[in-house]
Amino acid sequence: MPTINQLVRYGRSRKQWKTKSPALQSCPQRRGVCTRVYTTTPKKPNSALRKVCRVRLTNGYEVTSYIPGIGHNLQEHSIVLIRGGRVKDLPGVRYHTIRGTLDAQGVANRKQSRSKYGAKRGTGAQQAAQAAPATQAAPTAAAPQKK
């Protein structure tokens, strides 16, 4: 424990804060090129084939990024946007690929949490149009337009 005199002379030092995603360099996202796309297995209690890619970023860093969602179209030389966010059961994976931007397509047939997976709303709108009977649609189209 410091003495009063030591505190007056030196003060207390602040704890150094360390970023969890250093390759982003304080940016929200970074663009990069896939150098390798592969699957890997998670840590002990879990079992799966997680889809990941090795990405060479525009700032020169090379990082491992997780590809979320079911199915993807990424291959070597695909250009992707990555964000921070680790995957708890994959050691060394501290970044997520953003779906629906650049070369990474959104997840197909996604109904819920679409914004997280870059999925368009199109499927829901098409179903609503099919559910409406054609007989009701005809009179509204024939109604005179007011000027």
CSV table of N, CA and C in Angstrom, one decimal:
chain,number,residue,atom,x,y,z
A,1,MET,N,0.9,-1.2,0.0
A,1,MET,CA,0.0,0.0,0.0
A,1,MET,C,0.9,1.2,0.0
A,2,PRO,N,0.6,2.2,-0.9
A,2,PRO,CA,1.5,3.4,-1.0
A,2,PRO,C,1.3,4.4,0.2
A,3,THR,N,2.3,5.1,0.5
A,3,THR,CA,2.2,6.1,1.5
A,3,THR,C,1.6,7.4,0.9
A,4,ILE,N,1.1,8.3,1.7
A,4,ILE,CA,0.5,9.6,1.2
A,4,ILE,C,1.6,10.3,0.4
A,5,ASN,N,2.8,10.3,0.8
A,5,ASN,CA,3.9,11.0,0.1
A,5,ASN,C,4.1,10.4,-1.3
A,6,GLN,N,4.0,9.1,-1.4
A,6,GLN,CA,4.2,8.4,-2.7
A,6,GLN,C,3.0,8.7,-3.6
A,7,LEU,N,1.8,8.8,-3.1
A,7,LEU,CA,0.6,9.1,-3.9
A,7,LEU,C,0.7,10.6,-4.4
A,8,VAL,N,1.2,11.5,-3.5
A,8,VAL,CA,1.3,12.9,-3.9
A,8,VAL,C,2.4,13.0,-5.1
A,9,ARG,N,3.5,12.3,-4.9
A,9,ARG,CA,4.6,12.4,-5.9
A,9,ARG,C,4.2,11.7,-7.2
A,10,TYR,N,3.6,10.5,-7.2
A,10,TYR,CA,3.4,9.7,-8.4
A,10,TYR,C,2.0,9.5,-8.8
A,11,GLY,N,1.0,9.6,-7.9
A,11,GLY,CA,-0.4,9.4,-8.2
A,11,GLY,C,-0.6,7.9,-8.5
A,12,ARG,N,-1.9,7.6,-8.8
A,12,ARG,CA,-2.2,6.2,-9.1
A,12,ARG,C,-2.2,6.0,-10.6
A,13,SER,N,-1.7,4.9,-11.1
A,13,SER,CA,-1.7,4.7,-12.5
A,13,SER,C,-3.0,4.0,-13.0
A,14,ARG,N,-3.5,4.4,-14.1
A,14,ARG,CA,-4.7,3.8,-14.7
A,14,ARG,C,-4.4,2.5,-15.3
A,15,LYS,N,-5.3,1.6,-15.1
A,15,LYS,CA,-5.2,0.2,-15.8
A,15,LYS,C,-5.2,0.4,-17.3
A,16,GLN,N,-4.2,-0.3,-17.9
A,16,GLN,CA,-4.2,-0.2,-19.4
A,16,GLN,C,-5.3,-1.0,-20.0
A,17,TRP,N,-6.1,-0.3,-20.9
A,17,TRP,CA,-7.2,-1.0,-21.6
A,17,TRP,C,-6.7,-1.6,-22.9
A,18,LYS,N,-7.1,-2.8,-23.2
A,18,LYS,CA,-6.6,-3.5,-24.4
A,18,LYS,C,-7.8,-3.9,-25.2
A,19,THR,N,-7.7,-3.6,-26.5
A,19,THR,CA,-8.8,-4.0,-27.4
A,19,THR,C,-8.9,-5.5,-27.7
A,20,LYS,N,-10.2,-5.9,-27.9
A,20,LYS,CA,-10.3,-7.4,-28.2
A,20,LYS,C,-10.3,-7.7,-29.7
A,21,SER,N,-10.2,-6.6,-30.5
A,21,SER,CA,-10.1,-6.8,-32.0
A,21,SER,C,-9.1,-5.8,-32.5
A,22,PRO,N,-7.8,-6.1,-32.3
A,22,PRO,CA,-6.8,-5.2,-32.7
A,22,PRO,C,-6.6,-4.9,-34.2
A,23,ALA,N,-7.0,-5.9,-35.0
A,23,ALA,CA,-6.8,-5.8,-36.5
A,23,ALA,C,-7.7,-4.7,-37.1
A,24,LEU,N,-8.8,-4.4,-36.4
A,24,LEU,CA,-9.7,-3.3,-36.9
A,24,LEU,C,-9.2,-1.9,-36.7
A,25,GLN,N,-8.2,-1.8,-35.8
A,25,GLN,CA,-7.6,-0.5,-35.5
A,25,GLN,C,-8.6,0.6,-35.2
A,26,SER,N,-9.5,0.3,-34.3
A,26,SER,CA,-10.5,1.3,-33.8
A,26,SER,C,-11.5,1.7,-34.9
A,27,CYS,N,-11.6,0.9,-36.0
A,27,CYS,CA,-12.6,1.1,-37.0
A,27,CYS,C,-13.8,0.1,-36.8
A,28,PRO,N,-15.0,0.5,-37.2
A,28,PRO,CA,-16.1,-0.4,-37.0
A,28,PRO,C,-16.1,-1.7,-37.8
A,29,GLN,N,-15.6,-1.5,-39.1
A,29,GLN,CA,-15.4,-2.7,-40.0
A,29,GLN,C,-14.1,-2.5,-40.8
A,30,ARG,N,-13.7,-3.6,-41.4
A,30,ARG,CA,-12.6,-3.6,-42.3
A,30,ARG,C,-12.9,-4.5,-43.5
A,31,ARG,N,-12.3,-4.1,-44.7
A,31,ARG,CA,-12.5,-4.9,-45.9
A,31,ARG,C,-11.3,-5.8,-46.1
A,32,GLY,N,-11.5,-6.9,-46.7
A,32,GLY,CA,-10.3,-7.8,-46.9
A,32,GLY,C,-10.6,-8.8,-48.0
A,33,VAL,N,-9.6,-9.6,-48.3
A,33,VAL,CA,-9.7,-10.6,-49.3
A,33,VAL,C,-9.5,-12.0,-48.7
A,34,CYS,N,-10.4,-12.9,-49.0
A,34,CYS,CA,-10.3,-14.3,-48.4
A,34,CYS,C,-9.1,-15.0,-49.0
A,35,THR,N,-8.2,-15.5,-48.2
A,35,THR,CA,-7.1,-16.2,-48.6
A,35,THR,C,-7.3,-17.7,-48.5
A,36,ARG,N,-8.2,-18.1,-47.6
A,36,ARG,CA,-8.5,-19.5,-47.4
A,36,ARG,C,-9.9,-19.6,-46.8
A,37,VAL,N,-10.8,-20.5,-47.3
A,37,VAL,CA,-12.1,-20.8,-46.8
A,37,VAL,C,-12.2,-22.2,-46.4
A,38,TYR,N,-12.5,-22.5,-45.1
A,38,TYR,CA,-12.4,-23.9,-44.6
A,38,TYR,C,-13.4,-24.1,-43.5
A,39,THR,N,-13.5,-25.3,-43.0
A,39,THR,CA,-14.2,-25.6,-41.8
A,39,THR,C,-13.3,-26.0,-40.7
A,40,THR,N,-13.7,-25.8,-39.4
A,40,THR,CA,-12.9,-26.2,-38.3
A,40,THR,C,-13.8,-26.7,-37.2
A,41,THR,N,-13.3,-27.4,-36.3
A,41,THR,CA,-14.1,-28.0,-35.2
A,41,THR,C,-14.0,-27.2,-33.9
A,42,PRO,N,-15.1,-27.0,-33.1
A,42,PRO,CA,-15.1,-26.2,-31.9
A,42,PRO,C,-14.4,-26.9,-30.7
A,43,LYS,N,-14.3,-26.2,-29.6
A,43,LYS,CA,-13.7,-26.7,-28.4
A,43,LYS,C,-14.5,-27.8,-27.7
A,44,LYS,N,-14.0,-28.3,-26.7
A,44,LYS,CA,-14.4,-29.6,-26.1
A,44,LYS,C,-15.9,-30.0,-26.0
A,45,PRO,N,-16.8,-29.3,-25.3
A,45,PRO,CA,-18.1,-29.9,-25.1
A,45,PRO,C,-18.9,-29.8,-26.4
A,46,ASN,N,-18.5,-29.0,-27.4
A,46,ASN,CA,-19.3,-28.8,-28.6
A,46,ASN,C,-18.8,-29.7,-29.8
A,47,SER,N,-19.6,-30.0,-30.7
A,47,SER,CA,-19.2,-30.7,-31.9
A,47,SER,C,-19.9,-30.2,-33.1
A,48,ALA,N,-19.1,-29.8,-34.1
A,48,ALA,CA,-19.7,-29.2,-35.4
A,48,ALA,C,-18.6,-29.0,-36.4
A,49,LEU,N,-19.0,-28.5,-37.6
A,49,LEU,CA,-18.0,-28.1,-38.5
A,49,LEU,C,-18.3,-26.6,-38.8
A,50,ARG,N,-17.6,-25.7,-38.1
A,50,ARG,CA,-17.8,-24.3,-38.2
A,50,ARG,C,-17.1,-23.7,-39.4
A,51,LYS,N,-17.9,-22.9,-40.2
A,51,LYS,CA,-17.3,-22.3,-41.4
A,51,LYS,C,-16.5,-21.0,-41.1
A,52,VAL,N,-15.3,-21.0,-41.4
A,52,VAL,CA,-14.4,-19.9,-41.2
A,52,VAL,C,-13.6,-19.5,-42.4
A,53,CYS,N,-13.1,-18.3,-42.5
A,53,CYS,CA,-12.2,-17.9,-43.6
A,53,CYS,C,-11.0,-17.1,-43.0
A,54,ARG,N,-9.9,-17.3,-43.7
A,54,ARG,CA,-8.7,-16.5,-43.4
A,54,ARG,C,-8.7,-15.3,-44.3
A,55,VAL,N,-8.6,-14.1,-43.7
A,55,VAL,CA,-8.8,-12.8,-44.5
A,55,VAL,C,-7.6,-11.9,-44.4
A,56,ARG,N,-7.1,-11.5,-45.5
A,56,ARG,CA,-6.0,-10.5,-45.6
A,56,ARG,C,-6.7,-9.1,-45.7
A,57,LEU,N,-6.5,-8.3,-44.6
A,57,LEU,CA,-7.2,-7.0,-44.5
A,57,LEU,C,-6.4,-6.0,-45.3
A,58,THR,N,-7.1,-4.8,-45.6
A,58,THR,CA,-6.5,-3.7,-46.3
A,58,THR,C,-5.4,-3.1,-45.5
A,59,ASN,N,-5.3,-3.3,-44.2
A,59,ASN,CA,-4.2,-2.7,-43.4
A,59,ASN,C,-3.1,-3.7,-43.3
A,60,GLY,N,-3.1,-4.8,-43.9
A,60,GLY,CA,-2.0,-5.7,-43.9
A,60,GLY,C,-2.1,-6.9,-42.9
A,61,TYR,N,-3.1,-6.8,-42.0
A,61,TYR,CA,-3.3,-7.9,-41.0
A,61,TYR,C,-3.9,-9.1,-41.7
A,62,GLU,N,-3.6,-10.3,-41.2
A,62,GLU,CA,-4.3,-11.5,-41.7
A,62,GLU,C,-5.0,-12.1,-40.5
A,63,VAL,N,-6.4,-12.2,-40.6
A,63,VAL,CA,-7.1,-12.7,-39.4
A,63,VAL,C,-8.0,-13.8,-39.8
A,64,THR,N,-8.5,-14.6,-38.8
A,64,THR,CA,-9.5,-15.6,-39.1
A,64,THR,C,-10.9,-15.1,-38.7
A,65,SER,N,-11.8,-15.2,-39.6
A,65,SER,CA,-13.2,-14.6,-39.5
A,65,SER,C,-14.2,-15.7,-39.6
A,66,TYR,N,-15.2,-15.7,-38.8
A,66,TYR,CA,-16.3,-16.7,-38.8
A,66,TYR,C,-17.4,-16.3,-39.8
A,67,ILE,N,-17.9,-17.2,-40.5
A,67,ILE,CA,-19.0,-17.0,-41.5
A,67,ILE,C,-20.3,-17.5,-40.9
A,68,PRO,N,-21.2,-16.5,-40.4
A,68,PRO,CA,-22.4,-16.9,-39.8
A,68,PRO,C,-23.5,-17.4,-40.8
A,69,GLY,N,-24.5,-18.1,-40.3
A,69,GLY,CA,-25.6,-18.5,-41.1
A,69,GLY,C,-25.4,-19.9,-41.8
A,70,ILE,N,-26.5,-20.3,-42.4
A,70,ILE,CA,-26.5,-21.6,-43.1
A,70,ILE,C,-26.1,-21.4,-44.5
A,71,GLY,N,-25.0,-22.0,-45.0
A,71,GLY,CA,-24.6,-22.0,-46.3
A,71,GLY,C,-23.9,-20.6,-46.7
A,72,HIS,N,-23.0,-20.6,-47.6
A,72,HIS,CA,-22.3,-19.4,-48.0
A,72,HIS,C,-21.7,-19.6,-49.4
A,73,ASN,N,-21.4,-18.5,-50.0
A,73,ASN,CA,-20.8,-18.5,-51.4
A,73,ASN,C,-19.4,-18.1,-51.5
A,74,LEU,N,-18.7,-18.0,-50.3
A,74,LEU,CA,-17.4,-17.5,-50.3
A,74,LEU,C,-16.4,-18.5,-50.8
A,75,GLN,N,-15.3,-18.0,-51.5
A,75,GLN,CA,-14.2,-18.8,-51.9
A,75,GLN,C,-13.0,-18.0,-51.9
A,76,GLU,N,-11.8,-18.6,-52.2
A,76,GLU,CA,-10.6,-17.8,-52.2
A,76,GLU,C,-10.7,-16.6,-53.2
A,77,HIS,N,-10.2,-15.5,-52.8
A,77,HIS,CA,-10.2,-14.2,-53.5
A,77,HIS,C,-11.5,-13.5,-53.4
A,78,SER,N,-12.5,-14.0,-52.6
A,78,SER,CA,-13.7,-13.2,-52.4
A,78,SER,C,-13.4,-12.0,-51.5
A,79,ILE,N,-14.1,-10.9,-51.8
A,79,ILE,CA,-13.8,-9.7,-51.0
A,79,ILE,C,-15.0,-9.6,-50.0
A,80,VAL,N,-14.6,-9.5,-48.7
A,80,VAL,CA,-15.5,-9.5,-47.6
A,80,VAL,C,-15.3,-8.3,-46.7
A,81,LEU,N,-16.4,-8.0,-45.9
A,81,LEU,CA,-16.3,-7.0,-44.9
A,81,LEU,C,-16.4,-7.7,-43.5
A,82,ILE,N,-15.5,-7.4,-42.6
A,82,ILE,CA,-15.5,-8.1,-41.3
A,82,ILE,C,-15.7,-7.0,-40.2
A,83,ARG,N,-16.3,-7.5,-39.1
A,83,ARG,CA,-16.6,-6.8,-37.9
A,83,ARG,C,-16.0,-7.5,-36.7
A,84,GLY,N,-15.9,-6.9,-35.6
A,84,GLY,CA,-15.4,-7.5,-34.4
A,84,GLY,C,-16.5,-8.4,-33.8
A,85,GLY,N,-16.1,-9.3,-33.0
A,85,GLY,CA,-17.0,-10.2,-32.3
A,85,GLY,C,-16.5,-11.7,-32.4
A,86,ARG,N,-16.1,-12.2,-31.2
A,86,ARG,CA,-15.5,-13.5,-31.2
A,86,ARG,C,-16.5,-14.6,-31.3
A,87,VAL,N,-16.0,-15.8,-31.5
A,87,VAL,CA,-16.8,-17.0,-31.5
A,87,VAL,C,-16.3,-17.8,-30.3
A,88,LYS,N,-17.2,-18.0,-29.3
A,88,LYS,CA,-16.7,-18.5,-28.0
A,88,LYS,C,-16.1,-19.9,-28.1
A,89,ASP,N,-16.6,-20.8,-29.0
A,89,ASP,CA,-16.0,-22.1,-29.0
A,89,ASP,C,-15.0,-22.3,-30.1
A,90,LEU,N,-14.5,-21.3,-30.7
A,90,LEU,CA,-13.4,-21.4,-31.7
A,90,LEU,C,-12.2,-20.5,-31.3
A,91,PRO,N,-11.2,-21.1,-30.8
A,91,PRO,CA,-10.0,-20.4,-30.3
A,91,PRO,C,-9.4,-19.6,-31.5
A,92,GLY,N,-9.1,-18.3,-31.2
A,92,GLY,CA,-8.4,-17.5,-32.2
A,92,GLY,C,-9.3,-16.8,-33.2
A,93,VAL,N,-10.6,-17.1,-33.2
A,93,VAL,CA,-11.5,-16.4,-34.1
A,93,VAL,C,-12.2,-15.3,-33.4
A,94,ARG,N,-11.7,-14.0,-33.7
A,94,ARG,CA,-12.2,-12.8,-33.0
A,94,ARG,C,-13.0,-11.9,-33.9
A,95,TYR,N,-13.3,-12.4,-35.1
A,95,TYR,CA,-14.0,-11.5,-36.1
A,95,TYR,C,-15.1,-12.2,-36.8
A,96,HIS,N,-16.1,-11.5,-37.2
A,96,HIS,CA,-17.3,-12.1,-38.0
A,96,HIS,C,-17.3,-11.5,-39.4
A,97,THR,N,-17.6,-12.3,-40.4
A,97,THR,CA,-17.9,-11.8,-41.7
A,97,THR,C,-19.3,-11.2,-41.8
A,98,ILE,N,-19.4,-10.1,-42.4
A,98,ILE,CA,-20.8,-9.4,-42.5
A,98,ILE,C,-21.4,-10.0,-43.8
A,99,ARG,N,-22.6,-10.6,-43.6
A,99,ARG,CA,-23.3,-11.2,-44.7
A,99,ARG,C,-24.1,-10.1,-45.4
A,100,GLY,N,-24.3,-10.3,-46.8
A,100,GLY,CA,-25.1,-9.4,-47.5
A,100,GLY,C,-24.3,-8.1,-48.0
A,101,THR,N,-23.0,-8.1,-47.9
A,101,THR,CA,-22.2,-7.0,-48.4
A,101,THR,C,-21.1,-7.5,-49.2
A,102,LEU,N,-20.6,-6.7,-50.2
A,102,LEU,CA,-19.5,-7.1,-51.1
A,102,LEU,C,-19.8,-8.5,-51.7
A,103,ASP,N,-18.9,-9.4,-51.6
A,103,ASP,CA,-19.0,-10.7,-52.2
A,103,ASP,C,-19.8,-11.7,-51.4
A,104,ALA,N,-20.0,-11.4,-50.1
A,104,ALA,CA,-20.8,-12.4,-49.2
A,104,ALA,C,-22.3,-12.2,-49.4
A,105,GLN,N,-22.9,-13.2,-49.9
A,105,GLN,CA,-24.4,-13.1,-50.1
A,105,GLN,C,-25.1,-13.3,-48.8
A,106,GLY,N,-26.3,-12.8,-48.7
A,106,GLY,CA,-27.1,-13.0,-47.5
A,106,GLY,C,-27.6,-14.5,-47.4
A,107,VAL,N,-28.1,-14.8,-46.2
A,107,VAL,CA,-28.6,-16.2,-46.0
A,107,VAL,C,-29.9,-16.4,-46.7
A,108,ALA,N,-30.1,-17.5,-47.5
A,108,ALA,CA,-31.3,-17.7,-48.2
A,108,ALA,C,-32.4,-18.2,-47.3
A,109,ASN,N,-33.6,-17.9,-47.6
A,109,ASN,CA,-34.8,-18.4,-46.9
A,109,ASN,C,-34.8,-18.0,-45.4
A,110,ARG,N,-34.2,-16.9,-45.0
A,110,ARG,CA,-34.2,-16.5,-43.6
A,110,ARG,C,-35.4,-15.6,-43.4
A,111,LYS,N,-36.2,-15.9,-42.3
A,111,LYS,CA,-37.4,-15.2,-42.0
A,111,LYS,C,-37.2,-14.3,-40.8
A,112,GLN,N,-36.4,-14.7,-39.8
A,112,GLN,CA,-36.2,-14.0,-38.6
A,112,GLN,C,-34.8,-13.5,-38.5
A,113,SER,N,-34.5,-12.4,-37.7
A,113,SER,CA,-33.2,-11.9,-37.6
A,113,SER,C,-32.5,-11.7,-38.9
A,114,ARG,N,-33.3,-11.2,-39.9
A,114,ARG,CA,-32.8,-11.0,-41.3
A,114,ARG,C,-31.6,-10.0,-41.4
A,115,SER,N,-31.7,-9.0,-40.6
A,115,SER,CA,-30.6,-7.9,-40.7
A,115,SER,C,-29.3,-8.4,-40.3
A,116,LYS,N,-29.2,-9.4,-39.4
A,116,LYS,CA,-28.0,-10.0,-39.0
A,116,LYS,C,-27.3,-10.9,-40.0
A,117,TYR,N,-28.1,-11.3,-41.0
A,117,TYR,CA,-27.6,-12.3,-41.9
A,117,TYR,C,-27.7,-11.7,-43.4
A,118,GLY,N,-28.0,-10.5,-43.5
A,118,GLY,CA,-28.1,-9.9,-44.9
A,118,GLY,C,-29.2,-10.4,-45.8
A,119,ALA,N,-30.3,-10.9,-45.2
A,119,ALA,CA,-31.4,-11.5,-46.0
A,119,ALA,C,-32.4,-10.5,-46.3
A,120,LYS,N,-32.8,-10.4,-47.6
A,120,LYS,CA,-33.8,-9.5,-48.0
A,120,LYS,C,-35.2,-9.9,-47.6
A,121,ARG,N,-36.2,-9.0,-47.6
A,121,ARG,CA,-37.5,-9.2,-47.1
A,121,ARG,C,-38.3,-10.0,-48.2
A,122,GLY,N,-37.9,-10.0,-49.4
A,122,GLY,CA,-38.6,-10.4,-50.6
A,122,GLY,C,-39.5,-11.6,-50.4
A,123,THR,N,-39.1,-12.6,-49.7
A,123,THR,CA,-39.8,-13.9,-49.5
A,123,THR,C,-41.2,-13.6,-48.8
A,124,GLY,N,-41.1,-12.8,-47.8
A,124,GLY,CA,-42.4,-12.5,-47.0
A,124,GLY,C,-43.4,-11.7,-47.9
A,125,ALA,N,-42.9,-10.7,-48.7
A,125,ALA,CA,-43.8,-9.9,-49.5
A,125,ALA,C,-44.4,-10.8,-50.6
A,126,GLN,N,-43.6,-11.7,-51.2
A,126,GLN,CA,-44.2,-12.6,-52.2
A,126,GLN,C,-45.3,-13.5,-51.7
A,127,GLN,N,-45.1,-14.0,-50.5
A,127,GLN,CA,-46.1,-14.8,-49.9
A,127,GLN,C,-47.4,-14.0,-49.6
A,128,ALA,N,-47.3,-12.8,-49.2
A,128,ALA,CA,-48.5,-11.9,-48.9
A,128,ALA,C,-49.2,-11.7,-50.2
A,129,ALA,N,-48.5,-11.5,-51.3
A,129,ALA,CA,-49.2,-11.2,-52.6
A,129,ALA,C,-49.9,-12.5,-53.1
A,130,GLN,N,-49.3,-13.6,-52.9
A,130,GLN,CA,-50.0,-14.9,-53.3
A,130,GLN,C,-51.2,-15.2,-52.5
A,131,ALA,N,-51.2,-14.8,-51.2
A,131,ALA,CA,-52.3,-15.1,-50.3
A,131,ALA,C,-53.6,-14.2,-50.7
A,132,ALA,N,-53.4,-13.0,-51.2
A,132,ALA,CA,-54.5,-12.2,-51.6
A,132,ALA,C,-55.1,-12.8,-52.9
A,133,PRO,N,-56.5,-13.0,-52.9
A,133,PRO,CA,-57.2,-13.5,-54.0
A,133,PRO,C,-57.1,-12.6,-55.2
A,134,ALA,N,-57.1,-13.1,-56.4
A,134,ALA,CA,-57.0,-12.3,-57.7
A,134,ALA,C,-58.3,-11.5,-57.9
A,135,THR,N,-59.4,-12.0,-57.4
A,135,THR,CA,-60.7,-11.3,-57.7
A,135,THR,C,-60.8,-10.0,-57.0
A,136,GLN,N,-60.1,-9.8,-55.8
A,136,GLN,CA,-60.1,-8.6,-55.1
A,136,GLN,C,-59.2,-7.6,-55.7
A,137,ALA,N,-58.1,-8.1,-56.4
A,137,ALA,CA,-57.1,-7.2,-57.0
A,137,ALA,C,-57.6,-6.5,-58.2
A,138,ALA,N,-58.6,-7.1,-59.0
A,138,ALA,CA,-59.0,-6.6,-60.2
A,138,ALA,C,-59.8,-5.3,-60.1
A,139,PRO,N,-60.8,-5.2,-59.2
A,139,PRO,CA,-61.6,-3.9,-59.1
A,139,PRO,C,-60.8,-2.7,-58.7
A,140,THR,N,-59.8,-2.9,-57.8
A,140,THR,CA,-58.9,-1.8,-57.4
A,140,THR,C,-58.1,-1.2,-58.6
A,141,ALA,N,-57.7,-2.1,-59.5
A,141,ALA,CA,-56.9,-1.7,-60.6
A,141,ALA,C,-57.8,-0.9,-61.6
A,142,ALA,N,-59.1,-1.3,-61.7
A,142,ALA,CA,-60.0,-0.7,-62.7
A,142,ALA,C,-60.6,0.6,-62.2
A,143,ALA,N,-60.5,1.0,-60.9
A,143,ALA,CA,-61.0,2.2,-60.3
A,143,ALA,C,-60.4,3.4,-61.0
A,144,PRO,N,-61.2,4.5,-61.3
A,144,PRO,CA,-60.7,5.7,-61.9
A,144,PRO,C,-59.8,6.4,-61.0
A,145,GLN,N,-58.7,7.0,-61.5
A,145,GLN,CA,-57.8,7.8,-60.7
A,145,GLN,C,-58.2,9.2,-60.7
A,146,LYS,N,-58.1,9.8,-59.5
A,146,LYS,CA,-58.4,11.2,-59.3
A,146,LYS,C,-57.2,12.1,-59.6
A,147,LYS,N,-57.5,13.2,-60.3
A,147,LYS,CA,-56.4,14.1,-60.6
A,147,LYS,C,-56.4,15.4,-59.8
